């Protein structure tokens, strides 16, 4: 497994500053030549150390400073350009030690500005070969007062003592800084670090019991360090936690307190790189913010293609739902819904409004597993980048998945579907268009409830925008999304994104004589020459149907433009075949003429069946239904053949 490490710098630039005579240049030359130089120039040239010879495998530039050859302005520029500043002092010169706090640290703060991030600093005591005591105690006091000081080291350019360590600490101060993780004064993790580690703990807690058992700790270890956790080491870690944090271990598993303490201990012991490896593996950058390319990896979507959840994405979201459905009632209560997104900056949708208006819920208005999957299906189709982002927050790419791209399926282009006369998609977008008052919102909302009669008399104050549910198309489950196209004024033109869809549902009020004209004009203007299947629906079918004030009546209009006859819809009927028809038309986008033949044949069959019953000729013989089924299938095939023949003969047929 490749460790995600995009947050790490591609190079490190180290600047050495200090009073004259402290040995800055000698330190650089001793590192490069591995021997003490007898003749030391006023300033060493900038040196680049290749990545393969550095401890962190990162190219490193070392820059010297000389007050005799460089101005204060140049020094300020170099401080700004540097990733880390090494302040060199002479351990035998107390004045050079005092100048760290009186001159150099204030100078560095001024150069970078108060509004900028702190520049990491390493304090370097040179010439330890000349004394028999240590200055580290004095330096530790400085570290307490200046949080930007990451570490300190004593060395000798003459004897080469700790020379390579000095530059290692400088690299480490850049690649694994302490200040974003730890507050020295409080001896505790920073709020940002604690928040990040809490999220990581929750994601790794697969069974949701607020503990990391041995299995979960092993997965965590493999994810972050590409190696299993040895049982002996795991036991030793638990002993250390138990000794320092009594409630850090519970039932032989690590609690959140124990997990946070462990990282505190790493940092206190100078093992910042361990905590940084964990944070970077879970997508965090140097500012402890989640990296953009981690949240939204590049996804190529060809024109005319759409995005759906893959099988792996569906499995992850199902397992996530079941983990947080604590009471096992098959629905997420508001509190459970809040907890499921506790690893995210916020929920991707409003539970109180979006959920209840866009997907199926139970009687309490709580989202069911079915509704949960519907809502994710909707977001994946209309805003796949948001889906990728939230899958990252929720930990999709933690164990077996390298990135969220494994959760997304990009469908083939629509032009290929049209050529093959069958859609390969399992999610269809249906635009519901009609004048105000036509009953679009009722039609859309009826898709979400079992009993549409429950919606009668309800006033829908706001548009539903999107409603998503599943339908069966020839035994296969498909997701159908109804988008209510908001029409503010009858003369307002539709935008391309309001027209383009898998199937269009043009709605008029069958009891209002002035309702049909609007959708007739919409059809002629936007859909007559398109390849988008269209169904015309007359709402309020329980009321008396009125003659429309238009040159053609709805049925005549449909006949003229080779459309299915208008479908009358009523909430009172509680019949949902309109949704299945829309999904089926989307699944077979070029078979509209064949559908008309099938529809006519079905009407004849029903009429004949009614007459057979009237004269007592209808029997319960099951073979009769089987023969009828063959007849329907034959009629459908015949429709396709006729359609092909008409097309070959050059006859104009609108698909």
XYZ file of C-alpha atoms in Angstrom:
655
model
C 0.000 0.000 0.000
C 1.425 3.368 -1.017
C 1.488 5.935 1.745
C -0.351 9.125 0.950
C 2.208 11.890 1.440
C 1.251 14.757 -0.833
C 1.347 17.183 2.095
C 5.117 16.770 2.511
C 7.439 19.372 1.006
C 9.411 18.586 -2.131
C 12.527 20.286 -0.778
C 13.915 21.873 2.398
C 15.728 25.212 2.508
C 17.899 25.757 5.613
C 19.301 29.193 6.515
C 22.138 29.549 9.047
C 22.354 32.846 10.950
C 24.268 34.005 14.034
C 26.840 36.454 15.336
C 30.236 36.735 13.603
C 32.731 34.080 14.654
C 30.244 31.481 15.980
C 31.194 29.029 13.199
C 28.281 29.052 10.748
C 30.435 28.643 7.662
C 32.663 26.040 9.326
C 29.622 23.901 10.130
C 28.524 23.898 6.481
C 31.986 23.125 5.124
C 32.580 20.391 7.706
C 29.312 18.733 6.703
C 30.196 18.776 3.005
C 33.872 17.797 3.186
C 33.614 15.696 6.368
C 36.671 17.469 7.756
C 37.333 20.749 9.508
C 38.472 23.469 7.071
C 41.694 25.281 7.935
C 40.894 28.294 5.750
C 37.319 29.504 6.244
C 35.887 32.047 3.760
C 33.569 34.845 5.000
C 30.575 33.028 3.529
C 29.918 29.590 2.041
C 28.167 29.277 -1.308
C 24.655 27.813 -1.334
C 24.864 24.030 -1.227
C 22.320 21.473 -2.478
C 22.315 18.032 -0.901
C 20.610 15.329 -3.032
C 17.591 13.529 -1.619
C 19.253 10.103 -1.554
C 21.854 11.179 1.024
C 19.472 12.912 3.434
C 17.684 11.096 6.289
C 14.228 12.212 5.104
C 14.916 11.581 1.400
C 14.208 15.203 0.514
C 16.554 17.519 -1.473
C 18.042 20.091 0.900
C 19.471 23.538 0.227
C 21.819 25.006 2.852
C 22.280 28.778 2.800
C 24.940 30.735 4.738
C 24.734 34.326 5.972
C 27.534 36.856 6.389
C 26.976 40.307 7.866
C 30.089 41.586 6.094
C 28.899 40.579 2.619
C 25.105 40.899 2.902
C 22.752 43.707 3.864
C 19.893 43.546 6.359
C 17.475 43.670 3.426
C 19.028 40.555 1.876
C 18.946 38.837 5.258
C 15.208 39.525 5.595
C 14.600 38.115 2.112
C 16.545 34.951 2.956
C 14.587 34.490 6.199
C 11.326 34.680 4.268
C 12.564 32.199 1.627
C 13.905 29.706 4.174
C 11.794 26.823 5.453
C 13.779 26.658 8.702
C 16.328 28.958 10.348
C 19.263 27.616 12.372
C 20.499 30.196 14.886
C 24.116 29.302 15.607
C 25.759 30.430 18.862
C 29.107 29.619 20.470
C 28.782 27.573 23.639
C 31.850 29.338 25.071
C 30.475 32.834 24.320
C 27.623 33.787 26.667
C 26.920 36.962 24.718
C 26.136 34.976 21.559
C 23.692 32.883 23.613
C 21.986 35.989 24.999
C 21.694 37.453 21.505
C 19.366 34.600 20.522
C 16.498 36.166 22.506
C 17.549 39.816 22.347
C 18.253 39.984 18.606
C 17.846 36.930 16.382
C 14.450 35.551 17.365
C 12.772 39.008 17.340
C 14.439 39.701 13.975
C 13.028 36.492 12.475
C 9.532 37.285 13.792
C 9.694 40.794 12.306
C 10.950 39.540 8.935
C 8.087 37.084 8.416
C 5.391 39.370 9.851
C 2.863 38.789 12.622
C 0.105 37.543 10.308
C 2.269 34.787 8.807
C 2.808 31.274 10.091
C 5.690 30.901 12.535
C 9.035 30.028 10.993
C 10.539 26.934 12.654
C 13.849 27.580 14.367
C 16.630 25.244 15.510
C 19.162 26.468 18.074
C 22.699 25.213 17.358
C 25.457 25.467 19.970
C 28.852 25.151 18.212
C 32.365 24.554 19.612
C 31.469 21.986 22.300
C 35.028 20.698 21.919
C 36.220 23.807 23.839
C 34.115 23.324 26.998
C 33.291 20.597 29.503
C 29.744 21.714 30.359
C 26.420 21.990 28.488
C 24.256 24.995 27.624
C 21.150 22.917 26.937
C 19.414 23.925 30.182
C 19.639 27.595 29.198
C 18.378 26.793 25.709
C 15.382 24.831 27.058
C 14.271 28.001 28.856
C 14.336 29.814 25.512
C 12.234 27.052 23.943
C 9.537 27.575 26.572
C 9.309 31.300 25.763
C 9.516 30.976 21.971
C 7.199 28.238 20.568
C 8.783 28.501 17.113
C 11.981 26.927 18.466
C 11.540 23.296 17.452
C 14.723 21.775 18.865
C 18.271 22.427 20.002
C 21.547 20.606 19.500
C 25.160 21.075 20.555
C 27.885 20.206 18.054
C 31.451 20.860 16.945
C 32.554 21.796 13.462
C 36.119 20.861 14.419
C 35.498 17.325 15.662
C 32.400 16.783 13.416
C 30.398 15.935 16.547
C 26.610 16.045 15.860
C 27.110 17.813 12.508
C 24.798 15.523 10.540
C 22.331 15.526 13.484
C 22.128 19.282 13.312
C 20.911 19.229 9.709
C 18.635 16.268 10.444
C 16.890 18.289 13.170
C 16.580 21.180 10.735
C 14.944 18.929 8.154
C 12.703 17.457 10.798
C 11.590 20.919 11.960
C 10.228 21.498 8.450
C 8.808 18.088 7.633
C 7.577 17.184 11.118
C 7.085 20.479 12.986
C 6.047 20.443 16.625
C 4.074 23.682 16.885
C 1.010 22.533 14.868
C 0.798 19.428 17.073
C 1.804 20.390 20.571
C 1.649 23.294 23.024
C 4.839 23.265 25.072
C 3.494 25.579 27.781
C 0.472 23.344 28.399
C 2.191 20.030 27.708
C -0.799 19.058 25.593
C -1.881 18.554 21.994
C -3.132 21.577 20.073
C -6.917 21.781 19.534
C -6.438 21.231 15.785
C -4.277 18.158 16.333
C -6.697 16.753 18.910
C -9.650 17.284 16.553
C -7.823 15.515 13.715
C -6.856 12.547 15.882
C -10.406 12.227 17.240
C -11.670 11.942 13.662
C -9.019 9.320 12.882
C -9.982 7.353 15.998
C -13.679 7.346 15.026
C -12.917 6.223 11.488
C -10.720 3.361 12.703
C -13.338 2.278 15.253
C -15.004 -0.069 12.773
C -17.515 -1.615 15.157
C -18.462 1.759 16.663
C -17.875 0.768 20.327
C -15.603 3.787 21.060
C -12.626 1.440 21.480
C -9.788 0.292 19.256
C -9.401 -3.462 19.675
C -6.383 -5.452 18.472
C -7.894 -6.044 15.036
C -8.656 -2.342 14.537
C -5.222 -1.307 15.832
C -3.596 -3.704 13.379
C -5.541 -2.206 10.476
C -4.533 1.251 11.682
C -0.868 0.195 11.862
C -0.943 -1.292 8.361
C -2.646 1.779 6.937
C -0.151 4.230 8.399
C 3.117 2.293 8.428
C 2.611 -0.585 5.970
C 3.526 -3.174 8.574
C 1.615 -5.304 11.092
C 1.742 -4.530 14.796
C 3.682 -7.217 16.653
C 1.726 -8.688 19.616
C 4.593 -8.061 22.054
C 4.877 -4.410 21.041
C 1.100 -4.002 21.252
C 1.105 -5.385 24.800
C 3.939 -3.029 25.771
C 2.035 -0.065 24.353
C -1.047 -1.001 26.374
C 1.056 -1.269 29.545
C 2.478 2.231 28.997
C -0.987 3.675 28.404
C -2.490 1.884 31.436
C 0.352 3.102 33.651
C -0.102 6.765 32.701
C -3.842 6.938 31.892
C -5.930 4.573 34.047
C -8.949 4.863 31.733
C -6.793 4.673 28.600
C -7.449 0.923 28.351
C -10.869 -0.700 28.659
C -11.601 -4.384 28.085
C -8.050 -4.762 26.723
C -8.767 -2.139 24.023
C -7.509 1.432 23.615
C -9.905 4.253 24.464
C -9.895 7.693 22.855
C -8.026 9.094 25.876
C -5.411 6.373 25.510
C -5.066 7.054 21.793
C -4.524 10.792 22.348
C -2.066 10.156 25.186
C -0.031 7.874 22.948
C 0.477 10.670 20.427
C 1.285 13.096 23.220
C 3.984 10.667 24.318
C 5.397 10.374 20.796
C 5.802 14.144 20.552
C 7.273 14.497 24.044
C 9.885 11.920 23.109
C 10.769 13.745 19.906
C 8.993 11.297 17.589
C 6.899 13.882 15.782
C 7.314 11.954 12.561
C 5.100 9.165 13.921
C 2.135 11.463 14.508
C 2.745 13.274 11.228
C 2.795 9.946 9.360
C -0.635 9.173 10.802
C -2.045 12.620 10.016
C -0.720 12.669 6.463
C -1.983 9.168 5.812
C -5.452 10.433 6.662
C -5.166 13.431 4.335
C -3.925 16.284 6.540
C -1.438 18.942 5.420
C 1.025 21.066 7.426
C -1.790 23.326 8.657
C -3.775 20.265 9.803
C -6.350 20.901 7.127
C -7.446 18.153 4.770
C -5.669 18.383 1.418
C -7.786 19.291 -1.584
C -6.410 16.462 -3.727
C -7.188 14.021 -0.905
C -10.771 15.246 -0.608
C -11.363 15.568 -4.338
C -9.110 13.295 -6.398
C -9.179 13.905 -10.140
C -12.159 12.201 -11.760
C -12.517 12.220 -15.542
C -16.123 12.340 -16.730
C -16.529 12.279 -20.529
C -19.213 14.572 -22.017
C -22.561 12.821 -21.913
C -21.555 10.471 -19.097
C -22.960 10.496 -15.578
C -21.766 9.343 -12.163
C -23.258 6.657 -9.931
C -22.215 4.815 -6.789
C -20.197 1.675 -7.494
C -20.873 -1.590 -5.692
C -17.985 -0.836 -3.343
C -19.399 2.601 -2.599
C -22.808 1.130 -1.847
C -21.263 -1.476 0.463
C -19.373 1.182 2.418
C -22.408 3.432 2.875
C -24.612 0.502 3.884
C -22.073 -0.616 6.514
C -21.783 2.975 7.744
C -25.559 3.235 8.161
C -25.732 -0.055 10.056
C -22.851 0.944 12.333
C -24.580 4.125 13.475
C -28.110 2.710 13.611
C -27.506 1.932 17.283
C -31.044 0.830 18.103
C -31.302 -1.317 14.978
C -34.675 0.112 13.954
C -33.646 0.496 10.304
C -33.692 4.304 10.440
C -31.372 7.111 11.571
C -32.765 9.297 14.327
C -31.644 12.958 14.271
C -29.020 12.127 16.923
C -27.735 9.089 15.004
C -27.630 11.163 11.828
C -25.603 13.814 13.664
C -23.157 11.209 14.954
C -22.630 9.633 11.541
C -21.292 12.965 10.258
C -19.286 13.797 13.392
C -16.087 13.185 11.402
C -17.133 15.856 8.872
C -17.099 19.674 9.115
C -20.883 19.545 8.732
C -23.580 17.293 7.296
C -23.853 17.350 3.473
C -27.570 18.102 3.685
C -30.148 19.372 6.152
C -31.778 16.524 8.036
C -34.938 18.388 8.932
C -35.681 19.701 5.433
C -33.632 18.079 2.646
C -34.057 14.498 3.839
C -37.811 14.643 4.294
C -38.355 16.394 0.981
C -35.974 14.413 -1.192
C -35.972 10.730 -0.209
C -38.103 8.079 1.494
C -38.383 8.231 5.315
C -40.293 6.320 7.985
C -43.452 7.572 9.696
C -41.360 9.728 12.062
C -39.602 11.446 9.177
C -36.338 9.596 9.880
C -34.265 8.441 6.935
C -34.340 4.691 6.333
C -31.518 2.652 4.811
C -33.390 2.775 1.516
C -33.745 6.561 1.787
C -30.097 6.896 2.880
C -28.881 5.144 -0.268
C -31.305 7.171 -2.392
C -29.954 10.445 -0.973
C -26.338 9.465 -1.701
C -27.363 8.358 -5.199
C -28.881 11.789 -5.783
C -25.781 13.656 -4.564
C -23.475 11.434 -6.620
C -25.377 12.252 -9.798
C -25.766 16.013 -9.312
C -22.589 16.816 -7.306
C -20.079 13.973 -7.476
C -17.249 16.141 -6.093
C -19.226 16.618 -2.906
C -19.715 12.864 -2.678
C -15.965 12.329 -3.048
C -15.294 14.914 -0.354
C -17.690 13.412 2.180
C -16.551 9.865 1.490
C -13.048 11.051 2.435
C -14.339 12.650 5.639
C -16.164 9.427 6.519
C -13.067 7.282 5.942
C -13.852 5.408 2.736
C -10.202 5.343 1.683
C -8.810 4.082 4.976
C -8.444 0.328 4.712
C -8.705 -1.521 1.400
C -9.485 1.540 -0.751
C -6.724 3.882 -1.887
C -9.085 6.704 -2.875
C -12.769 7.515 -3.140
C -12.638 6.954 -6.908
C -13.316 3.270 -6.185
C -16.747 4.330 -4.893
C -17.758 5.987 -8.173
C -18.893 4.443 -11.440
C -18.732 6.644 -14.540
C -21.353 5.556 -17.042
C -20.788 5.319 -20.757
C -21.674 8.321 -22.905
C -25.306 8.961 -23.767
C -24.567 8.888 -27.507
C -23.496 5.254 -27.139
C -26.689 4.484 -25.237
C -28.697 6.039 -28.044
C -26.804 4.058 -30.666
C -27.441 0.837 -28.766
C -31.051 1.899 -28.045
C -30.669 0.992 -24.389
C -29.305 2.921 -21.428
C -26.523 1.364 -19.384
C -27.341 3.571 -16.421
C -29.102 2.673 -13.220
C -29.859 6.277 -12.206
C -32.107 8.453 -14.363
C -32.824 12.162 -14.157
C -36.371 13.196 -14.991
C -37.223 16.886 -15.347
C -40.759 17.714 -14.293
C -41.889 20.836 -16.159
C -45.190 22.625 -16.076
C -46.919 25.896 -15.222
C -47.487 27.007 -11.654
C -50.427 25.307 -10.013
C -50.233 22.288 -12.313
C -49.438 19.917 -9.428
C -45.753 19.257 -10.120
C -44.775 19.284 -6.441
C -47.542 16.824 -5.559
C -46.428 14.543 -8.376
C -42.827 14.687 -7.149
C -43.653 14.301 -3.457
C -45.986 11.406 -4.197
C -42.957 9.472 -5.426
C -41.581 9.351 -1.872
C -44.565 8.104 0.126
C -46.383 4.792 0.259
C -49.821 6.387 0.499
C -50.148 9.360 -1.835
C -53.565 10.136 -0.352
C -51.770 11.395 2.763
C -50.554 14.362 0.694
C -54.042 15.519 -0.262
C -54.831 18.919 1.199
C -51.224 19.637 2.181
C -49.784 22.971 1.157
C -46.268 22.757 -0.247
C -44.735 26.129 0.608
C -41.418 25.451 -1.103
C -40.441 23.536 -4.203
C -39.165 20.037 -3.572
C -36.367 20.519 -6.195
C -35.281 16.827 -6.210
C -37.113 13.655 -5.211
C -35.380 10.283 -5.506
C -36.699 6.758 -5.116
C -36.352 3.373 -6.784
C -38.559 1.684 -9.388
C -38.491 -1.715 -11.031
C -37.768 -1.746 -14.775
C -38.171 -5.264 -16.126
C -37.156 -6.750 -12.776
C -34.133 -4.487 -12.292
C -34.016 -1.819 -9.598
C -33.376 1.662 -10.978
C -33.134 5.017 -9.250
C -35.351 7.742 -10.667
C -34.749 11.358 -9.703
C -37.537 13.855 -10.269
C -36.334 17.422 -10.593
C -39.029 20.069 -10.243
C -38.078 22.778 -12.746
C -39.148 26.041 -11.137
C -40.966 28.244 -13.645
C -41.329 31.755 -12.295
C -42.885 33.272 -15.413
C -44.514 31.540 -18.355
C -42.412 33.473 -20.860
C -39.067 32.736 -19.179
C -36.835 30.591 -21.430
C -35.457 27.313 -20.063
C -31.702 27.010 -19.618
C -29.833 24.063 -21.198
C -29.332 22.481 -17.764
C -33.094 22.671 -17.231
C -33.825 20.932 -20.534
C -31.209 18.172 -20.728
C -32.186 15.012 -18.853
C -32.825 11.285 -19.352
C -36.595 11.721 -19.636
C -38.889 14.749 -19.467
C -42.271 14.809 -17.745
C -44.425 17.683 -19.024
C -47.235 18.335 -16.541
C -50.512 20.171 -17.011
C -53.650 20.513 -14.901
C -56.324 18.491 -16.695
C -59.053 20.480 -14.901
C -57.674 23.858 -16.004
C -58.408 24.710 -19.684
C -55.445 27.112 -19.857
C -52.824 24.744 -18.477
C -51.876 22.584 -21.476
C -50.746 25.391 -23.793
C -47.614 26.050 -21.732
C -46.217 22.519 -21.963
C -47.234 22.244 -25.624
C -45.064 25.265 -26.375
C -42.270 23.859 -24.180
C -42.340 20.589 -26.114
C -42.286 22.234 -29.532
C -39.508 24.644 -28.575
C -37.169 22.332 -26.658
C -38.008 18.658 -27.180
C -39.597 18.167 -30.625
C -36.209 17.837 -32.316
C -34.317 16.342 -29.380
C -33.676 12.675 -28.607
C -34.978 12.986 -25.049
C -38.035 10.797 -24.322
C -41.069 12.812 -23.245
C -44.210 11.882 -21.338
C -47.176 14.237 -20.964
C -49.019 13.935 -17.667
C -52.372 15.449 -16.803
C -52.669 15.956 -13.041
C -55.789 16.183 -10.876
C -57.261 13.274 -12.812
C -59.924 12.814 -10.148
C -61.561 16.088 -11.259
C -63.592 16.633 -14.403
C -61.295 16.836 -17.407
C -61.713 20.174 -19.187
C -61.257 20.900 -22.868
C -57.995 22.769 -23.326
C -57.823 26.239 -24.896
C -55.285 25.162 -27.493
C -55.466 24.345 -31.179
C -54.907 20.634 -30.388
C -56.247 18.656 -27.463
C -53.641 16.718 -25.413
C -54.433 13.359 -27.050
C -54.361 14.911 -30.546
C -51.098 16.647 -29.724
C -49.514 13.362 -28.602
C -50.689 11.592 -31.748
C -49.284 14.306 -33.988
C -45.862 14.245 -32.328
C -45.659 10.457 -31.927
C -45.888 10.596 -28.123
C -47.585 8.231 -25.717
C -51.171 9.284 -24.924
C -51.413 11.678 -21.948
C -51.211 9.912 -18.608
C -53.843 11.089 -16.136
C -52.518 11.264 -12.588
C -54.219 11.802 -9.244
C -52.977 11.587 -5.679
C -56.345 10.073 -4.748
C -55.810 7.052 -6.990
C -52.576 6.152 -5.149
C -51.310 4.517 -8.381
C -47.619 4.883 -9.182
C -47.290 3.429 -12.658
C -46.354 6.882 -13.990
C -42.963 6.645 -12.256
C -42.254 3.207 -13.703
C -43.193 4.446 -17.179
C -40.829 7.402 -16.867
C -37.942 5.173 -15.757
C -38.648 2.666 -18.528
C -38.655 5.413 -21.154
C -35.315 6.622 -19.803
C -33.942 3.073 -19.958
C -34.951 2.704 -23.621
C -34.545 6.250 -24.962
C -35.105 5.535 -28.695
C -38.086 3.215 -28.514
C -40.800 5.815 -28.142
C -42.592 4.836 -31.384
C -42.425 1.178 -30.387
C -43.870 2.096 -27.001
C -46.874 3.613 -28.751
C -47.479 0.380 -30.667
C -47.118 -1.589 -27.450
C -49.486 0.761 -25.636
C -52.148 0.434 -28.361
C -51.848 -3.339 -28.387
C -52.235 -3.420 -24.613
C -55.428 -1.333 -24.820
C -56.876 -3.766 -27.376
C -55.916 -6.698 -25.170
C -57.604 -5.170 -22.115
C -60.736 -4.391 -24.168
C -60.918 -7.966 -25.468
C -60.345 -9.302 -21.959
C -63.239 -7.235 -20.613
C -65.576 -8.556 -23.328
C -64.495 -12.137 -22.701
C -65.404 -11.734 -19.039
C -68.716 -10.123 -19.982
C -69.751 -13.185 -21.982
C -68.330 -15.662 -19.462
C -65.598 -16.806 -21.821
C -62.702 -15.793 -19.542
C -61.258 -18.782 -17.682
C -58.694 -19.203 -14.943
C -56.525 -21.242 -17.301
C -52.952 -20.067 -16.540
C -51.878 -20.864 -20.097
C -54.169 -18.095 -21.294
C -52.116 -15.504 -19.414
C -48.946 -17.107 -20.722
C -50.258 -16.808 -24.285
C -51.274 -13.212 -23.595
C -47.757 -12.491 -22.400
C -46.363 -13.921 -25.624
C -48.744 -11.701 -27.520
C -47.506 -8.599 -25.715
C -43.893 -9.578 -26.346
C -44.649 -10.255 -29.994
C -46.345 -6.876 -30.305
C -43.316 -5.165 -28.798
C -40.928 -6.931 -31.167
C -43.249 -6.108 -34.046
C -43.131 -2.478 -32.989
C -39.353 -2.495 -33.156
C -39.417 -4.158 -36.590
C -41.940 -1.639 -37.893
C -39.890 1.201 -36.472
C -36.778 -0.106 -38.215
C -38.658 -0.604 -41.479
C -40.044 2.919 -41.362
C -36.631 4.284 -40.639
C -35.083 2.336 -43.534
C -37.816 3.547 -45.879
C -36.999 7.146 -45.032
C -40.293 7.780 -43.270
C -39.964 10.494 -40.605
C -40.488 9.060 -37.134
C -39.568 11.042 -34.031
C -37.669 8.931 -31.489
